[in-house]
Amino acid sequence: MVVNLVQERLGASSMAEQVLRTIGPVVLLGPPGAGKGTQSKRITEHYHIPQVSTGDLLREHVRQQTPLGIEVQAVIARGELVPDHLVCDIVAWRLRQPDADRGFILDGFPRTQKQAAWLDSFLKFEFFETGKWASWLPIVIRIQVDYNKLLLRITGRRTCPTCGAIYNVHSNPPLVDEICDKDGTKLVIRDDDRDEVIRERLDTYERQTKPVAEYYDKLGRLVTINGDQSVDDVSAAILKEIDGRACGVASGTEVKGN
């Protein structure tokens, strides 16, 4: 009983430490199917820092009809892409919220080299305490997965339209081919999981993200994780990299930056 009590106290102490630690900004890069969503959720739960999704932010501003949201809505209505300055303004608004004081995970941002440079400038001059900005520059983690394995992951995905359960015909098939184990519904392939669509998505990702990865690599802030490992092994590798950087932030050590 005494041992259990000690273990409970140690667990509570460890959780409190995670809640109080300064983690700093984390950027996850990876193609569709690499597991960014799963890993973002795990990082959020482990460190108790928010996940900042530009897509969610844009939709929320439009829904609430904020001044920024009205501008975004007008751009979308014209069939145009939301320009960098509007995306950056919305990200800046979100990063100034109190829950991001210890750090945050950026989801879907930066998508271009220009956005990456803006983020560095924002962190340096506008957001964090003068003199500590270099320690707050993002750690950028790229989850790298073999192209053919990505195709198997995504094109093999099947979804139950009734309960939302997800299967994969290659790695996690249902007990009965194409039938949901839980409710017997016929499984479906999402339109964006079809072979011709996913190849275009992967090619687009490669074109857009390569300059962003190169930008951070030149600054010594790009970490590449082997995404062909198990989900747990990928998580362990990511947390190890973040912990190593977070120790530097806590001690005032500056990470390599411009």
mmCIF file of C-alpha atoms in Angstrom:
data_model
loop_
_atom_site.group_PDB
_atom_site.id
_atom_site.type_symbol
_atom_site.label_atom_id
_atom_site.label_comp_id
_atom_site.label_asym_id
_atom_site.label_seq_id
_atom_site.Cartn_x
_atom_site.Cartn_y
_atom_site.Cartn_z
ATOM 1 C CA MET A 1 0.000 0.000 0.000
ATOM 2 C CA VAL A 2 2.879 2.325 0.877
ATOM 3 C CA VAL A 3 4.522 1.485 -2.470
ATOM 4 C CA ASN A 4 1.298 2.290 -4.316
ATOM 5 C CA LEU A 5 1.026 5.615 -2.507
ATOM 6 C CA VAL A 6 4.600 6.511 -3.425
ATOM 7 C CA GLN A 7 3.966 5.564 -7.053
ATOM 8 C CA GLU A 8 0.808 7.689 -7.127
ATOM 9 C CA ARG A 9 2.706 10.671 -5.724
ATOM 10 C CA LEU A 10 5.518 10.194 -8.225
ATOM 11 C CA GLY A 11 2.959 10.006 -11.047
ATOM 12 C CA ALA A 12 1.227 13.147 -9.843
ATOM 13 C CA SER A 13 4.581 14.900 -9.514
ATOM 14 C CA SER A 14 5.553 13.882 -13.056
ATOM 15 C CA MET A 15 2.226 15.167 -14.438
ATOM 16 C CA ALA A 16 2.589 18.451 -12.559
ATOM 17 C CA GLU A 17 6.077 18.823 -14.008
ATOM 18 C CA GLN A 18 4.731 18.358 -17.545
ATOM 19 C CA VAL A 19 2.040 20.967 -16.915
ATOM 20 C CA LEU A 20 4.547 23.525 -15.603
ATOM 21 C CA ARG A 21 7.406 22.957 -18.070
ATOM 22 C CA THR A 22 7.995 25.347 -20.929
ATOM 23 C CA ILE A 23 7.911 23.327 -24.126
ATOM 24 C CA GLY A 24 8.022 26.008 -26.823
ATOM 25 C CA PRO A 25 6.678 25.800 -30.381
ATOM 26 C CA VAL A 26 6.501 22.437 -32.161
ATOM 27 C CA VAL A 27 5.938 22.121 -35.913
ATOM 28 C CA LEU A 28 5.027 18.719 -37.366
ATOM 29 C CA LEU A 29 5.705 18.086 -41.051
ATOM 30 C CA GLY A 30 4.605 14.967 -42.865
ATOM 31 C CA PRO A 31 2.616 13.831 -45.899
ATOM 32 C CA PRO A 32 -0.998 12.652 -45.769
ATOM 33 C CA GLY A 33 -1.085 9.286 -44.002
ATOM 34 C CA ALA A 34 2.144 9.842 -42.047
ATOM 35 C CA GLY A 35 0.275 9.963 -38.735
ATOM 36 C CA LYS A 36 0.574 13.672 -37.897
ATOM 37 C CA GLY A 37 -2.928 13.758 -36.413
ATOM 38 C CA THR A 38 -2.264 10.859 -34.058
ATOM 39 C CA GLN A 39 1.121 12.224 -32.978
ATOM 40 C CA SER A 40 -0.232 15.767 -32.477
ATOM 41 C CA LYS A 41 -2.898 14.390 -30.150
ATOM 42 C CA ARG A 42 -0.300 12.454 -28.162
ATOM 43 C CA ILE A 43 1.969 15.499 -27.822
ATOM 44 C CA THR A 44 -0.981 17.605 -26.656
ATOM 45 C CA GLU A 45 -1.976 15.050 -24.033
ATOM 46 C CA HIS A 46 1.601 14.503 -22.836
ATOM 47 C CA TYR A 47 2.647 18.133 -22.413
ATOM 48 C CA HIS A 48 -0.776 19.781 -21.960
ATOM 49 C CA ILE A 49 -0.147 22.350 -24.674
ATOM 50 C CA PRO A 50 -2.698 23.322 -27.363
ATOM 51 C CA GLN A 51 -2.780 22.099 -30.942
ATOM 52 C CA VAL A 52 -3.182 25.087 -33.242
ATOM 53 C CA SER A 53 -4.850 24.132 -36.519
ATOM 54 C CA THR A 54 -4.994 26.845 -39.164
ATOM 55 C CA GLY A 55 -7.928 25.126 -40.867
ATOM 56 C CA ASP A 56 -9.951 25.074 -37.647
ATOM 57 C CA LEU A 57 -9.019 28.698 -36.919
ATOM 58 C CA LEU A 58 -10.126 29.903 -40.340
ATOM 59 C CA ARG A 59 -13.455 28.087 -40.069
ATOM 60 C CA GLU A 60 -14.064 29.404 -36.548
ATOM 61 C CA HIS A 61 -13.371 33.025 -37.514
ATOM 62 C CA VAL A 62 -15.731 32.692 -40.479
ATOM 63 C CA ARG A 63 -18.401 31.115 -38.258
ATOM 64 C CA GLN A 64 -18.131 33.904 -35.671
ATOM 65 C CA GLN A 65 -17.971 36.579 -38.384
ATOM 66 C CA THR A 66 -14.968 38.295 -36.831
ATOM 67 C CA PRO A 67 -13.337 41.055 -38.925
ATOM 68 C CA LEU A 68 -10.675 38.562 -40.018
ATOM 69 C CA GLY A 69 -13.330 35.935 -40.682
ATOM 70 C CA ILE A 70 -15.308 38.293 -42.912
ATOM 71 C CA GLU A 71 -12.167 38.944 -44.988
ATOM 72 C CA VAL A 72 -11.471 35.211 -45.254
ATOM 73 C CA GLN A 73 -15.069 34.482 -46.259
ATOM 74 C CA ALA A 74 -14.907 37.067 -49.044
ATOM 75 C CA VAL A 75 -11.692 35.523 -50.396
ATOM 76 C CA ILE A 76 -13.166 32.016 -50.354
ATOM 77 C CA ALA A 77 -16.361 33.262 -52.038
ATOM 78 C CA ARG A 78 -14.224 34.526 -54.930
ATOM 79 C CA GLY A 79 -12.710 31.053 -55.265
ATOM 80 C CA GLU A 80 -9.254 32.282 -54.240
ATOM 81 C CA LEU A 81 -6.718 30.870 -51.778
ATOM 82 C CA VAL A 82 -6.540 32.651 -48.427
ATOM 83 C CA PRO A 83 -3.460 34.930 -48.712
ATOM 84 C CA ASP A 84 -0.492 34.639 -46.369
ATOM 85 C CA HIS A 85 -1.157 37.901 -44.556
ATOM 86 C CA LEU A 86 -4.635 36.792 -43.457
ATOM 87 C CA VAL A 87 -3.452 33.332 -42.380
ATOM 88 C CA CYS A 88 -0.580 34.898 -40.433
ATOM 89 C CA ASP A 89 -2.877 37.426 -38.754
ATOM 90 C CA ILE A 90 -5.154 34.628 -37.544
ATOM 91 C CA VAL A 91 -2.204 32.532 -36.321
ATOM 92 C CA ALA A 92 -0.815 35.577 -34.487
ATOM 93 C CA TRP A 93 -4.167 36.107 -32.773
ATOM 94 C CA ARG A 94 -4.242 32.469 -31.620
ATOM 95 C CA LEU A 95 -0.654 32.365 -30.354
ATOM 96 C CA ARG A 96 -1.316 35.365 -28.125
ATOM 97 C CA GLN A 97 -3.936 33.412 -26.137
ATOM 98 C CA PRO A 98 -2.905 32.517 -22.548
ATOM 99 C CA ASP A 99 -3.010 28.743 -23.089
ATOM 100 C CA ALA A 100 -0.124 29.023 -25.589
ATOM 101 C CA ASP A 101 2.242 30.633 -23.081
ATOM 102 C CA ARG A 102 4.151 27.390 -22.441
ATOM 103 C CA GLY A 103 4.182 26.213 -26.031
ATOM 104 C CA PHE A 104 1.959 24.863 -28.788
ATOM 105 C CA ILE A 105 1.821 22.462 -31.739
ATOM 106 C CA LEU A 106 1.268 24.028 -35.143
ATOM 107 C CA ASP A 107 -0.922 21.951 -37.458
ATOM 108 C CA GLY A 108 -1.009 22.975 -41.130
ATOM 109 C CA PHE A 109 1.336 25.923 -40.620
ATOM 110 C CA PRO A 110 3.760 27.005 -41.943
ATOM 111 C CA ARG A 111 2.973 25.702 -45.435
ATOM 112 C CA THR A 112 5.404 27.945 -47.293
ATOM 113 C CA GLN A 113 8.909 29.262 -46.739
ATOM 114 C CA LYS A 114 7.466 32.770 -46.483
ATOM 115 C CA GLN A 115 5.168 31.669 -43.644
ATOM 116 C CA ALA A 116 8.102 29.983 -41.880
ATOM 117 C CA ALA A 117 10.140 33.196 -42.034
ATOM 118 C CA TRP A 118 7.132 35.167 -40.754
ATOM 119 C CA LEU A 119 6.765 32.795 -37.800
ATOM 120 C CA ASP A 120 10.409 33.265 -36.795
ATOM 121 C CA SER A 121 10.007 37.027 -37.008
ATOM 122 C CA PHE A 122 6.788 36.952 -34.997
ATOM 123 C CA LEU A 123 8.347 34.882 -32.232
ATOM 124 C CA LYS A 124 11.435 37.073 -32.185
ATOM 125 C CA PHE A 125 9.910 40.536 -32.166
ATOM 126 C CA GLU A 126 6.294 40.307 -31.061
ATOM 127 C CA PHE A 127 5.535 37.376 -28.853
ATOM 128 C CA PHE A 128 8.147 36.262 -26.377
ATOM 129 C CA GLU A 129 10.326 38.123 -23.913
ATOM 130 C CA THR A 130 13.225 39.988 -25.502
ATOM 131 C CA GLY A 131 16.501 38.116 -25.151
ATOM 132 C CA LYS A 132 14.908 34.653 -25.041
ATOM 133 C CA TRP A 133 13.553 34.469 -28.570
ATOM 134 C CA ALA A 134 16.175 32.013 -29.902
ATOM 135 C CA SER A 135 15.137 29.420 -27.326
ATOM 136 C CA TRP A 136 11.543 29.806 -28.511
ATOM 137 C CA LEU A 137 12.144 29.208 -32.197
ATOM 138 C CA PRO A 138 10.237 26.100 -33.321
ATOM 139 C CA ILE A 139 11.533 22.577 -33.197
ATOM 140 C CA VAL A 140 10.459 21.126 -36.547
ATOM 141 C CA ILE A 141 9.797 17.393 -36.673
ATOM 142 C CA ARG A 142 9.381 15.756 -40.057
ATOM 143 C CA ILE A 143 7.729 12.332 -40.050
ATOM 144 C CA GLN A 144 9.179 10.545 -43.055
ATOM 145 C CA VAL A 145 7.411 7.497 -44.513
ATOM 146 C CA ASP A 146 8.270 5.451 -47.596
ATOM 147 C CA TYR A 147 6.103 6.575 -50.558
ATOM 148 C CA ASN A 148 4.822 3.079 -51.366
ATOM 149 C CA LYS A 149 3.959 2.436 -47.719
ATOM 150 C CA LEU A 150 2.001 5.685 -47.641
ATOM 151 C CA LEU A 151 -0.026 4.527 -50.617
ATOM 152 C CA LEU A 152 -0.800 1.249 -48.844
ATOM 153 C CA ARG A 153 -1.800 3.099 -45.675
ATOM 154 C CA ILE A 154 -4.155 5.479 -47.404
ATOM 155 C CA THR A 155 -5.571 3.539 -50.345
ATOM 156 C CA GLY A 156 -6.125 0.547 -48.056
ATOM 157 C CA ARG A 157 -8.182 2.604 -45.618
ATOM 158 C CA ARG A 158 -11.864 1.727 -45.247
ATOM 159 C CA THR A 159 -14.411 3.607 -43.139
ATOM 160 C CA CYS A 160 -17.749 2.578 -41.672
ATOM 161 C CA PRO A 161 -20.342 5.213 -42.654
ATOM 162 C CA THR A 162 -22.500 4.256 -39.653
ATOM 163 C CA CYS A 163 -20.160 4.188 -36.631
ATOM 164 C CA GLY A 164 -17.044 5.827 -38.110
ATOM 165 C CA ALA A 165 -14.733 2.856 -37.407
ATOM 166 C CA ILE A 166 -11.585 2.850 -39.568
ATOM 167 C CA TYR A 167 -9.911 -0.256 -40.991
ATOM 168 C CA ASN A 168 -7.058 -0.982 -43.374
ATOM 169 C CA VAL A 169 -7.271 -3.923 -45.747
ATOM 170 C CA HIS A 170 -3.499 -4.417 -45.515
ATOM 171 C CA SER A 171 -2.696 -3.922 -41.833
ATOM 172 C CA ASN A 172 -5.989 -3.919 -39.909
ATOM 173 C CA PRO A 173 -8.667 -5.690 -41.994
ATOM 174 C CA PRO A 174 -12.228 -6.368 -40.781
ATOM 175 C CA LEU A 175 -13.134 -9.945 -39.828
ATOM 176 C CA VAL A 176 -15.399 -10.154 -42.898
ATOM 177 C CA ASP A 177 -14.076 -8.538 -46.077
ATOM 178 C CA GLU A 178 -15.430 -4.981 -46.541
ATOM 179 C CA ILE A 179 -17.907 -5.348 -43.630
ATOM 180 C CA CYS A 180 -17.707 -3.444 -40.315
ATOM 181 C CA ASP A 181 -17.039 -5.702 -37.300
ATOM 182 C CA LYS A 182 -19.215 -3.561 -35.035
ATOM 183 C CA ASP A 183 -22.492 -3.131 -36.928
ATOM 184 C CA GLY A 184 -22.262 -5.094 -40.176
ATOM 185 C CA THR A 185 -22.359 -1.999 -42.403
ATOM 186 C CA LYS A 186 -20.576 -2.170 -45.760
ATOM 187 C CA LEU A 187 -17.344 -0.198 -45.558
ATOM 188 C CA VAL A 188 -16.615 2.680 -47.934
ATOM 189 C CA ILE A 189 -13.569 4.359 -49.453
ATOM 190 C CA ARG A 190 -13.446 8.118 -48.913
ATOM 191 C CA ASP A 191 -13.115 10.112 -52.117
ATOM 192 C CA ASP A 192 -9.801 11.628 -51.002
ATOM 193 C CA ASP A 193 -8.396 8.139 -50.256
ATOM 194 C CA ARG A 194 -8.701 6.944 -53.854
ATOM 195 C CA ASP A 195 -5.447 6.141 -55.639
ATOM 196 C CA GLU A 196 -5.562 8.909 -58.243
ATOM 197 C CA VAL A 197 -6.496 11.528 -55.618
ATOM 198 C CA ILE A 198 -3.906 10.512 -53.051
ATOM 199 C CA ARG A 199 -1.082 10.503 -55.594
ATOM 200 C CA GLU A 200 -1.929 14.106 -56.451
ATOM 201 C CA ARG A 201 -2.137 15.007 -52.744
ATOM 202 C CA LEU A 202 1.278 13.458 -52.090
ATOM 203 C CA ASP A 203 2.831 15.234 -55.079
ATOM 204 C CA THR A 204 1.323 18.552 -53.963
ATOM 205 C CA TYR A 205 2.621 18.038 -50.425
ATOM 206 C CA GLU A 206 6.116 17.315 -51.721
ATOM 207 C CA ARG A 207 6.167 20.463 -53.860
ATOM 208 C CA GLN A 208 4.834 22.730 -51.121
ATOM 209 C CA THR A 209 6.691 21.337 -48.124
ATOM 210 C CA LYS A 210 10.162 20.751 -49.544
ATOM 211 C CA PRO A 211 11.112 24.478 -49.380
ATOM 212 C CA VAL A 212 9.806 24.664 -45.776
ATOM 213 C CA ALA A 213 11.886 21.649 -44.734
ATOM 214 C CA GLU A 214 14.942 23.092 -46.493
ATOM 215 C CA TYR A 215 14.440 26.434 -44.716
ATOM 216 C CA TYR A 216 14.466 24.813 -41.268
ATOM 217 C CA ASP A 217 17.235 22.364 -42.195
ATOM 218 C CA LYS A 218 19.585 25.237 -43.046
ATOM 219 C CA LEU A 219 18.898 26.685 -39.596
ATOM 220 C CA GLY A 220 19.635 23.365 -37.890
ATOM 221 C CA ARG A 221 16.117 22.981 -36.541
ATOM 222 C CA LEU A 222 14.791 20.117 -38.674
ATOM 223 C CA VAL A 223 14.555 16.690 -37.060
ATOM 224 C CA THR A 224 13.556 13.705 -39.213
ATOM 225 C CA ILE A 225 11.752 10.781 -37.586
ATOM 226 C CA ASN A 226 11.307 7.395 -39.243
ATOM 227 C CA GLY A 227 7.540 7.097 -39.651
ATOM 228 C CA ASP A 228 7.752 3.473 -40.820
ATOM 229 C CA GLN A 229 8.077 2.409 -37.169
ATOM 230 C CA SER A 230 5.152 1.525 -34.920
ATOM 231 C CA VAL A 231 2.984 4.409 -33.698
ATOM 232 C CA ASP A 232 4.396 4.037 -30.168
ATOM 233 C CA ASP A 233 8.000 4.075 -31.399
ATOM 234 C CA VAL A 234 7.338 7.195 -33.467
ATOM 235 C CA SER A 235 5.793 8.855 -30.391
ATOM 236 C CA ALA A 236 8.783 7.918 -28.224
ATOM 237 C CA ALA A 237 11.220 9.362 -30.775
ATOM 238 C CA ILE A 238 9.244 12.609 -31.054
ATOM 239 C CA LEU A 239 8.914 13.079 -27.283
ATOM 240 C CA LYS A 240 12.646 12.457 -26.876
ATOM 241 C CA GLU A 241 13.438 15.256 -29.339
ATOM 242 C CA ILE A 242 10.984 17.657 -27.699
ATOM 243 C CA ASP A 243 12.293 16.850 -24.210
ATOM 244 C CA GLY A 244 15.836 17.540 -25.361
ATOM 245 C CA ARG A 245 14.858 20.939 -26.734
ATOM 246 C CA ALA A 246 12.614 21.731 -23.744
ATOM 247 C CA CYS A 247 15.546 21.197 -21.379
ATOM 248 C CA GLY A 248 17.436 23.833 -23.333
ATOM 249 C CA VAL A 249 14.501 26.236 -23.110
ATOM 250 C CA ALA A 250 14.201 25.708 -19.342
ATOM 251 C CA SER A 251 17.905 26.302 -18.760
ATOM 252 C CA GLY A 252 18.052 29.299 -21.086
ATOM 253 C CA THR A 253 20.203 27.492 -23.651
ATOM 254 C CA GLU A 254 19.663 28.890 -27.131
ATOM 255 C CA VAL A 255 18.897 26.550 -29.978
ATOM 256 C CA LYS A 256 20.612 27.180 -33.288
ATOM 257 C CA GLY A 257 18.877 29.972 -35.166
ATOM 258 C CA ASN A 258 19.497 33.030 -37.306
#
